C-alpha positions as MATLAB code, in Angstrom:
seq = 'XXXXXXXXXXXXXXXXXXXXXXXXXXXXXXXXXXXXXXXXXXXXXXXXXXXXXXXXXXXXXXXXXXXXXXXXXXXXXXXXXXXXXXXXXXXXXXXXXXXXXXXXXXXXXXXXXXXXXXXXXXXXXXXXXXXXXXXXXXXXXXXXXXXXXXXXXXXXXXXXXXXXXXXXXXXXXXXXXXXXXXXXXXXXXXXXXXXXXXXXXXXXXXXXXXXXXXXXXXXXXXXXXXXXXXXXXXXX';
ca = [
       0.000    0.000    0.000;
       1.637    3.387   -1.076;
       2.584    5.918    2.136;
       2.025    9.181    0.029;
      -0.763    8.123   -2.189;
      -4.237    7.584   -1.176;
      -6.154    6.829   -4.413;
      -7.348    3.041   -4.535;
      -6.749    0.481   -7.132;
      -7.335    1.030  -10.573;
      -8.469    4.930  -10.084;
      -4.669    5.870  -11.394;
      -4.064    5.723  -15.214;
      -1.028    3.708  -16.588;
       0.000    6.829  -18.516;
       1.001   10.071  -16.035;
       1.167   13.365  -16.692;
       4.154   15.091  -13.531;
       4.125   18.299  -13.064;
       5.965   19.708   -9.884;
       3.169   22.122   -8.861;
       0.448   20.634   -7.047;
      -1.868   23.229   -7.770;
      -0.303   23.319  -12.000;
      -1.841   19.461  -11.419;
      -5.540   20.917  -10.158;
      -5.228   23.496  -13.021;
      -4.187   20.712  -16.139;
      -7.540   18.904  -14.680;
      -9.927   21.662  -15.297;
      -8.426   23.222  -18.671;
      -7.156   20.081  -19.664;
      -8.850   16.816  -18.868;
     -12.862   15.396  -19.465;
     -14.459   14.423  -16.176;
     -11.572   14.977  -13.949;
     -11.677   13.320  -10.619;
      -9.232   14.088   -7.369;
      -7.894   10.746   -6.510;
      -4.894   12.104   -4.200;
      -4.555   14.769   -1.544;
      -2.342   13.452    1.269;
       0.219   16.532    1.952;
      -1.120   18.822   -0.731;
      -0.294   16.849   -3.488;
      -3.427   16.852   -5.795;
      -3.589   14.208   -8.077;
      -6.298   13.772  -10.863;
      -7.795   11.370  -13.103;
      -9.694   11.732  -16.527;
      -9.685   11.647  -20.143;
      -7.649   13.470  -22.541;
      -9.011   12.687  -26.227;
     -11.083   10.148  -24.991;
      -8.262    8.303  -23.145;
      -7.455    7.955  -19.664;
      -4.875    9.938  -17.973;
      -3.716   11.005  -14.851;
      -2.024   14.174  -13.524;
      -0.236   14.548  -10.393;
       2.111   16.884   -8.587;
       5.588   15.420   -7.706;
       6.909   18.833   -5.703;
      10.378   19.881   -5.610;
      13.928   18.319   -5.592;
      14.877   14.980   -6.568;
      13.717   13.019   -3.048;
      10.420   14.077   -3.576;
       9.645   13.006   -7.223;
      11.678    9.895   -6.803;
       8.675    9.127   -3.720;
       6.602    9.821   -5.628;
       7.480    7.805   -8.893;
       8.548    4.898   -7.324;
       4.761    4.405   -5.287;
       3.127    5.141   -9.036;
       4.957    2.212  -10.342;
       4.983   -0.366   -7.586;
       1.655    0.218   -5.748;
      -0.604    1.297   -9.340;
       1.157   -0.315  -12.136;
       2.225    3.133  -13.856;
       3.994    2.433  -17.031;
       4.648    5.693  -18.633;
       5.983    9.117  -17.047;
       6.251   12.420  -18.565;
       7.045   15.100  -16.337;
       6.538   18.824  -17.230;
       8.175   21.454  -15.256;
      10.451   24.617  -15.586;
      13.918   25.457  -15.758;
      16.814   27.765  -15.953;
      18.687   28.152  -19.165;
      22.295   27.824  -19.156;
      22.890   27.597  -22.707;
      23.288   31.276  -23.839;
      21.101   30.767  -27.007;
      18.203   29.374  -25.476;
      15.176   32.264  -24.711;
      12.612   32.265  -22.372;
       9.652   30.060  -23.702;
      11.752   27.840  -25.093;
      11.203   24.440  -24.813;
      13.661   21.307  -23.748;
      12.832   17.574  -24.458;
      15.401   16.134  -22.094;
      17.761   13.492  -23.584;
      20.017   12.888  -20.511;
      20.369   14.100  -17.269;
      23.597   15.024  -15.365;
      23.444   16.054  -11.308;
      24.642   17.575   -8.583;
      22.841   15.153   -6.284;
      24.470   11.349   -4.762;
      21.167    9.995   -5.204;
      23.193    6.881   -7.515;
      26.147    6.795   -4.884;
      24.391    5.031   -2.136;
      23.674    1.549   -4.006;
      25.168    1.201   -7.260;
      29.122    0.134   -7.781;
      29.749    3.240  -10.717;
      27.973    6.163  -12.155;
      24.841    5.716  -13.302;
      23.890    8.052  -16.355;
      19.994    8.501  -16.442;
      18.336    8.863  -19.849;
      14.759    9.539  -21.324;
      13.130    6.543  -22.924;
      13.858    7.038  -26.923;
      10.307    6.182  -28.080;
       8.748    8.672  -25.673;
      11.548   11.406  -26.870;
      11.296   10.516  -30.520;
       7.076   11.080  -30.371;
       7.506   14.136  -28.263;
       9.973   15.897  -30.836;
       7.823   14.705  -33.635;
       4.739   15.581  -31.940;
       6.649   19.565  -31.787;
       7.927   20.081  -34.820;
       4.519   19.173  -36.458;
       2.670   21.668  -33.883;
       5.699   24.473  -34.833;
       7.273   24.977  -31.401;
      10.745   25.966  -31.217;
      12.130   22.696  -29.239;
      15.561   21.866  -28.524;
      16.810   18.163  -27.382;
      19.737   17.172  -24.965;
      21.500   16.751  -22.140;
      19.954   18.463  -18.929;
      20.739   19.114  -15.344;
      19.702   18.752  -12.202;
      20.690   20.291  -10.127;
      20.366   20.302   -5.343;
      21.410   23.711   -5.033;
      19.157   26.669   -6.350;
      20.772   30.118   -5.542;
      24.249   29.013   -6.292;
      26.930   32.256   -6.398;
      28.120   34.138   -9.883;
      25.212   31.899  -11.999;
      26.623   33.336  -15.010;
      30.132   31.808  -14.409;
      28.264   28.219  -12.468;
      26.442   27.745  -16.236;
      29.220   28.576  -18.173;
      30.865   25.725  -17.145;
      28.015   23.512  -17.795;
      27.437   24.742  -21.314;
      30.943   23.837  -21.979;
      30.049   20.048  -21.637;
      26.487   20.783  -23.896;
      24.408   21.280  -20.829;
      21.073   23.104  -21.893;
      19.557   23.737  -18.213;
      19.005   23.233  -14.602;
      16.006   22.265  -12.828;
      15.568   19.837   -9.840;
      13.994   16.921  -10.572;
      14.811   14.932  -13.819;
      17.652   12.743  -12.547;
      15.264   11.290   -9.779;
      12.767   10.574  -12.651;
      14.771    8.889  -15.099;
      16.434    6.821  -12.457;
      13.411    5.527  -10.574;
      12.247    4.747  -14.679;
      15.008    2.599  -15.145;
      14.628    0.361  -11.761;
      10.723    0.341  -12.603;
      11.231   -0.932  -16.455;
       8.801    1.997  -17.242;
       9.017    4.683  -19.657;
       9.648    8.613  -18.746;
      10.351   11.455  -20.367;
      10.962   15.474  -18.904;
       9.825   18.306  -21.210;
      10.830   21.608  -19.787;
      10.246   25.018  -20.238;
      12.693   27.840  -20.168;
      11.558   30.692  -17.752;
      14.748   32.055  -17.484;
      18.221   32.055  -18.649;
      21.174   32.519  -16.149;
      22.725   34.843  -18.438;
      20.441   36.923  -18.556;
      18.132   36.922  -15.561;
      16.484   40.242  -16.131;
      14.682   38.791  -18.679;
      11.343   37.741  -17.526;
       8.338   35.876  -19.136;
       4.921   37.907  -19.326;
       1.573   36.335  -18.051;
       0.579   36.070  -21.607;
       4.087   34.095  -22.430;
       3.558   31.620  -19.285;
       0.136   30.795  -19.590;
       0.688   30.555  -23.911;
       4.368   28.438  -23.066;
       3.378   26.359  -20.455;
       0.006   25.786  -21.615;
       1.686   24.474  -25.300;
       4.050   22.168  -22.921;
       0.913   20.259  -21.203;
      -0.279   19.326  -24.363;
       2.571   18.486  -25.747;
       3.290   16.402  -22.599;
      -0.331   15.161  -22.832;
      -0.354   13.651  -26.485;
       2.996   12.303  -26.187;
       1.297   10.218  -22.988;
      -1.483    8.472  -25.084;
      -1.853    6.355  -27.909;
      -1.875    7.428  -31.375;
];
C-alpha cells in the first residue's frame, strides 16, 4: 500500500502526466482533462484522473527536488502499475542561445545530487526513454514549437553564487539547463522498467536573468508544454 498516495486500485491511469506544482496538477484537470476526478490529496499533493481525447490519464504533482519526485514515482509504479511518465516542469537556461519560452525535451540528465552513490558500484547516467523522446519531438515540430533536445541538469542547489560563471561551465560540456527533478525521474524509470520522459520550459536564462516571461508568455508556453506532454502520454 503506497505511504504518500491515497487513491485506490485502478483509479490511477497507466499513462502520467508530472508536473511539480500541485496546484499546476488541479489546473491541467480543469483546462485540460474530461471528467476529472481528485484521486490524491495526502500533503497537498493533488492528483487527478480523466480523459484526454477520450483516453485515460492522470495528472499529479511530484513537488520539488529529486527526493520528492523519486517518492513519488517509485509508489506510481509499484503500488498502481504506472507504465509511462512524462514530467513537465520549468527550468533555468544555461545555454546562452536558449530564450525564455523555449522548450527542452530532455535526452540525458547530469546532477549535482548522490542519489546513484548510495547503491550502485559506478555512475549511473539517467536517460529519457527514446520512443517517448522521438514522439515528443515529432509531436513539436509538427505543432511548430521551437524545441531543442539534450542533455539536462539537475541540479540540489538553487541560488548558487556568480550563476553566469556556475552555467558557463556547464554549457561547456552541452548542458542546456538546470532544474531539480529529472535525474530522480529517469532513475526511478530505469529500476521500474517503465518509460519517462521530462519536457521543460525555459523561464529564465542565467545569463540573462532580467529577462522575464509575461503572463501572456507563461500561460501561452506552459500551456503548449501540457499538451505536448499530454499527447505524447497516449496512444496514437
Amino acid at each position: 500500500m503506497s505511504m504518500h498516495i491515497n487513491a485506490k486500485p485502478g483509479e490511477i491511469a497507466p499513462n502520467v502526466l508530472l508536473p511539480g506544482d500541485p496546484l499546476r496538477a488541479k489546473y491541467i484537470a480543469e483546462k485540460f482533462l474530461e471528467d476529472a476526478v481528485c484521486i490524491n490529496e495526502i500533503r497537498g499533493m493533488y492528483g487527478y484522473t480523466g480523459t484526454y481525447k477520450g483516453q485515460k490519464v492522470t495528472v499529479m504533482g511530484t513537488g520539488m527536488g529529486i527526493p520528492s519526485i523519486m517518492i513519488y514515482t517509485t509508489e506510481l509504479c509499484r503500488e498502481y502499475g504506472c507504465k509511462k511518465l512524462v514530467r513537465i516542469g520549468t527550468g533555468g537556461a544555461v545555454r546562452e542561445s536558449l530564450n525564455v519560452g523555449d522548450i527542452v525535451l530532455s535526452s540525458a540528465v547530469s546532477t549535482t545530487s548522490s542519489l546513484n552513490m548510495y547503491h550502485l558500484p559506478g555512475t549511473f547516467a539517467p536517460v529519457a526513454d527514446f520512443d517517448l523522446l522521438h514522439k515528443a519531438y515529432h509531436l513539436a515540430k509538427d505543432k511548430g514549437l521551437d524545441v531543442t533536445v539534450g542533455n539536462t541538469l539537475s541540479n540540489d542547489y538553487l541560488y548558487v553564487d556568480n550563476k553566469a560563471e556556475y552555467s558557463r561551465q556547464w554549457e561547456k560540456y552541452g548542458i542546456l539547463l538546470s532544474e531539480q527533478e529529472g535525474a530522480g525521474l529517469y532513475t526511478v524509470a530505469a529500476k521500474e522498467g517503465v518509460k519517462a520522459l521530462m519536457i521543460v520550459s525555459v523561464v529564465i536564462n542565467l545569463y540573462r536573468p532580467e529577462e522575464q516571461m509575461s503572463d501572456e508568455q507563461k500561460e501561452r508556453g506552459l500551456n503548449d508544454m501540457i499538451e505536448l506532454g499530454l499527447e505524447t502520454l497516449i496512444e496514437d
